[in-house]
Amino acid sequence: MSVVGSFFIVRLDWRRYGLLYLITVISGNIICYLFVKVGFYGFDPQYIPDKSIMPFSAIATLLPFYVLVGVRYSPAHWG
């Protein structure tokens, strides 16, 4: 659902929202990876596929969707 929602928001202005989506995906994964490596938090391995240390797909879909919704429907202008 977050991928479909993100698609409809990015479709409105693909340059601005597409860039925001990519920045959020990259920075979210980097920050999450650093926090896991430092030991601030961890994930239960039985819920993560392929014995990964973190859920890359969830971070790449849910977090950017929340950011896009927050920026798109914010009452204040972000310019």
JSON list of N, CA, C and O in Angstrom, two decimals, residues 2-3 6 21-22 24-26 28-29 54-65:
[
{"chain": "A", "resi": 2, "resn": "SER", "atom": "N", "xyz": [2.00, 1.19, 0.71]},
{"chain": "A", "resi": 2, "resn": "SER", "atom": "CA", "xyz": [2.87, 2.38, 0.74]},
{"chain": "A", "resi": 2, "resn": "SER", "atom": "C", "xyz": [3.52, 2.64, -0.61]},
{"chain": "A", "resi": 2, "resn": "SER", "atom": "O", "xyz": [3.74, 3.80, -0.97]},
{"chain": "A", "resi": 3, "resn": "VAL", "atom": "N", "xyz": [3.80, 1.60, -1.37]},
{"chain": "A", "resi": 3, "resn": "VAL", "atom": "CA", "xyz": [4.39, 1.80, -2.70]},
{"chain": "A", "resi": 3, "resn": "VAL", "atom": "C", "xyz": [3.36, 2.46, -3.63]},
{"chain": "A", "resi": 3, "resn": "VAL", "atom": "O", "xyz": [3.69, 3.39, -4.37]},
{"chain": "A", "resi": 6, "resn": "SER", "atom": "N", "xyz": [2.91, 6.07, -2.48]},
{"chain": "A", "resi": 6, "resn": "SER", "atom": "CA", "xyz": [4.07, 6.86, -2.89]},
{"chain": "A", "resi": 6, "resn": "SER", "atom": "C", "xyz": [4.04, 7.15, -4.38]},
{"chain": "A", "resi": 6, "resn": "SER", "atom": "O", "xyz": [4.40, 8.24, -4.82]},
{"chain": "A", "resi": 21, "resn": "TYR", "atom": "N", "xyz": [11.92, 11.12, -2.29]},
{"chain": "A", "resi": 21, "resn": "TYR", "atom": "CA", "xyz": [11.77, 9.68, -2.06]},
{"chain": "A", "resi": 21, "resn": "TYR", "atom": "C", "xyz": [13.14, 9.00, -2.05]},
{"chain": "A", "resi": 21, "resn": "TYR", "atom": "O", "xyz": [13.45, 8.22, -1.15]},
{"chain": "A", "resi": 22, "resn": "LEU", "atom": "N", "xyz": [13.97, 9.29, -3.05]},
{"chain": "A", "resi": 22, "resn": "LEU", "atom": "CA", "xyz": [15.29, 8.67, -3.12]},
{"chain": "A", "resi": 22, "resn": "LEU", "atom": "C", "xyz": [16.19, 9.07, -1.95]},
{"chain": "A", "resi": 22, "resn": "LEU", "atom": "O", "xyz": [16.91, 8.23, -1.39]},
{"chain": "A", "resi": 24, "resn": "THR", "atom": "N", "xyz": [15.21, 9.93, 1.01]},
{"chain": "A", "resi": 24, "resn": "THR", "atom": "CA", "xyz": [14.70, 9.28, 2.21]},
{"chain": "A", "resi": 24, "resn": "THR", "atom": "C", "xyz": [15.08, 7.80, 2.24]},
{"chain": "A", "resi": 24, "resn": "THR", "atom": "O", "xyz": [15.44, 7.27, 3.29]},
{"chain": "A", "resi": 25, "resn": "VAL", "atom": "N", "xyz": [15.01, 7.12, 1.11]},
{"chain": "A", "resi": 25, "resn": "VAL", "atom": "CA", "xyz": [15.39, 5.71, 1.05]},
{"chain": "A", "resi": 25, "resn": "VAL", "atom": "C", "xyz": [16.87, 5.54, 1.41]},
{"chain": "A", "resi": 25, "resn": "VAL", "atom": "O", "xyz": [17.23, 4.70, 2.24]},
{"chain": "A", "resi": 26, "resn": "ILE", "atom": "N", "xyz": [17.71, 6.33, 0.79]},
{"chain": "A", "resi": 26, "resn": "ILE", "atom": "CA", "xyz": [19.16, 6.20, 1.02]},
{"chain": "A", "resi": 26, "resn": "ILE", "atom": "C", "xyz": [19.53, 6.57, 2.45]},
{"chain": "A", "resi": 26, "resn": "ILE", "atom": "O", "xyz": [20.22, 5.81, 3.14]},
{"chain": "A", "resi": 28, "resn": "GLY", "atom": "N", "xyz": [17.59, 6.78, 5.11]},
{"chain": "A", "resi": 28, "resn": "GLY", "atom": "CA", "xyz": [16.94, 5.89, 6.08]},
{"chain": "A", "resi": 28, "resn": "GLY", "atom": "C", "xyz": [17.69, 4.58, 6.23]},
{"chain": "A", "resi": 28, "resn": "GLY", "atom": "O", "xyz": [17.89, 4.09, 7.35]},
{"chain": "A", "resi": 29, "resn": "ASN", "atom": "N", "xyz": [18.11, 3.99, 5.11]},
{"chain": "A", "resi": 29, "resn": "ASN", "atom": "CA", "xyz": [18.86, 2.74, 5.17]},
{"chain": "A", "resi": 29, "resn": "ASN", "atom": "C", "xyz": [20.24, 2.93, 5.80]},
{"chain": "A", "resi": 29, "resn": "ASN", "atom": "O", "xyz": [20.70, 2.08, 6.56]},
{"chain": "A", "resi": 54, "resn": "MET", "atom": "N", "xyz": [18.73, -6.20, 8.90]},
{"chain": "A", "resi": 54, "resn": "MET", "atom": "CA", "xyz": [17.67, -5.20, 9.01]},
{"chain": "A", "resi": 54, "resn": "MET", "atom": "C", "xyz": [16.71, -5.34, 7.83]},
{"chain": "A", "resi": 54, "resn": "MET", "atom": "O", "xyz": [17.08, -5.86, 6.79]},
{"chain": "A", "resi": 55, "resn": "PRO", "atom": "N", "xyz": [15.48, -4.87, 7.99]},
{"chain": "A", "resi": 55, "resn": "PRO", "atom": "CA", "xyz": [14.49, -5.00, 6.91]},
{"chain": "A", "resi": 55, "resn": "PRO", "atom": "C", "xyz": [14.61, -3.89, 5.87]},
{"chain": "A", "resi": 55, "resn": "PRO", "atom": "O", "xyz": [13.97, -2.84, 5.96]},
{"chain": "A", "resi": 56, "resn": "PHE", "atom": "N", "xyz": [15.45, -4.10, 4.87]},
{"chain": "A", "resi": 56, "resn": "PHE", "atom": "CA", "xyz": [15.70, -3.08, 3.85]},
{"chain": "A", "resi": 56, "resn": "PHE", "atom": "C", "xyz": [14.42, -2.70, 3.10]},
{"chain": "A", "resi": 56, "resn": "PHE", "atom": "O", "xyz": [14.19, -1.53, 2.81]},
{"chain": "A", "resi": 57, "resn": "SER", "atom": "N", "xyz": [13.60, -3.68, 2.77]},
{"chain": "A", "resi": 57, "resn": "SER", "atom": "CA", "xyz": [12.40, -3.38, 1.98]},
{"chain": "A", "resi": 57, "resn": "SER", "atom": "C", "xyz": [11.39, -2.55, 2.76]},
{"chain": "A", "resi": 57, "resn": "SER", "atom": "O", "xyz": [10.75, -1.66, 2.20]},
{"chain": "A", "resi": 58, "resn": "ALA", "atom": "N", "xyz": [11.25, -2.80, 4.05]},
{"chain": "A", "resi": 58, "resn": "ALA", "atom": "CA", "xyz": [10.33, -2.00, 4.86]},
{"chain": "A", "resi": 58, "resn": "ALA", "atom": "C", "xyz": [10.82, -0.56, 5.00]},
{"chain": "A", "resi": 58, "resn": "ALA", "atom": "O", "xyz": [10.04, 0.38, 4.94]},
{"chain": "A", "resi": 59, "resn": "ILE", "atom": "N", "xyz": [12.12, -0.41, 5.16]},
{"chain": "A", "resi": 59, "resn": "ILE", "atom": "CA", "xyz": [12.69, 0.93, 5.29]},
{"chain": "A", "resi": 59, "resn": "ILE", "atom": "C", "xyz": [12.62, 1.67, 3.96]},
{"chain": "A", "resi": 59, "resn": "ILE", "atom": "O", "xyz": [12.45, 2.89, 3.92]},
{"chain": "A", "resi": 60, "resn": "ALA", "atom": "N", "xyz": [12.71, 0.93, 2.86]},
{"chain": "A", "resi": 60, "resn": "ALA", "atom": "CA", "xyz": [12.67, 1.56, 1.54]},
{"chain": "A", "resi": 60, "resn": "ALA", "atom": "C", "xyz": [11.26, 1.87, 1.06]},
{"chain": "A", "resi": 60, "resn": "ALA", "atom": "O", "xyz": [11.10, 2.55, 0.05]},
{"chain": "A", "resi": 61, "resn": "THR", "atom": "N", "xyz": [10.23, 1.39, 1.76]},
{"chain": "A", "resi": 61, "resn": "THR", "atom": "CA", "xyz": [8.86, 1.67, 1.31]},
{"chain": "A", "resi": 61, "resn": "THR", "atom": "C", "xyz": [8.07, 2.48, 2.33]},
{"chain": "A", "resi": 61, "resn": "THR", "atom": "O", "xyz": [7.44, 3.47, 1.99]},
{"chain": "A", "resi": 62, "resn": "LEU", "atom": "N", "xyz": [8.08, 2.08, 3.58]},
{"chain": "A", "resi": 62, "resn": "LEU", "atom": "CA", "xyz": [7.24, 2.74, 4.58]},
{"chain": "A", "resi": 62, "resn": "LEU", "atom": "C", "xyz": [7.75, 4.11, 4.99]},
{"chain": "A", "resi": 62, "resn": "LEU", "atom": "O", "xyz": [6.99, 5.08, 5.04]},
{"chain": "A", "resi": 63, "resn": "LEU", "atom": "N", "xyz": [9.03, 4.22, 5.29]},
{"chain": "A", "resi": 63, "resn": "LEU", "atom": "CA", "xyz": [9.58, 5.50, 5.73]},
{"chain": "A", "resi": 63, "resn": "LEU", "atom": "C", "xyz": [9.43, 6.59, 4.66]},
{"chain": "A", "resi": 63, "resn": "LEU", "atom": "O", "xyz": [8.95, 7.69, 4.97]},
{"chain": "A", "resi": 64, "resn": "PRO", "atom": "N", "xyz": [9.78, 6.34, 3.39]},
{"chain": "A", "resi": 64, "resn": "PRO", "atom": "CA", "xyz": [9.58, 7.38, 2.39]},
{"chain": "A", "resi": 64, "resn": "PRO", "atom": "C", "xyz": [8.10, 7.75, 2.19]},
{"chain": "A", "resi": 64, "resn": "PRO", "atom": "O", "xyz": [7.80, 8.92, 1.93]},
{"chain": "A", "resi": 65, "resn": "PHE", "atom": "N", "xyz": [7.21, 6.78, 2.32]},
{"chain": "A", "resi": 65, "resn": "PHE", "atom": "CA", "xyz": [5.78, 7.09, 2.19]},
{"chain": "A", "resi": 65, "resn": "PHE", "atom": "C", "xyz": [5.34, 8.04, 3.29]},
{"chain": "A", "resi": 65, "resn": "PHE", "atom": "O", "xyz": [4.63, 9.02, 3.02]}
]
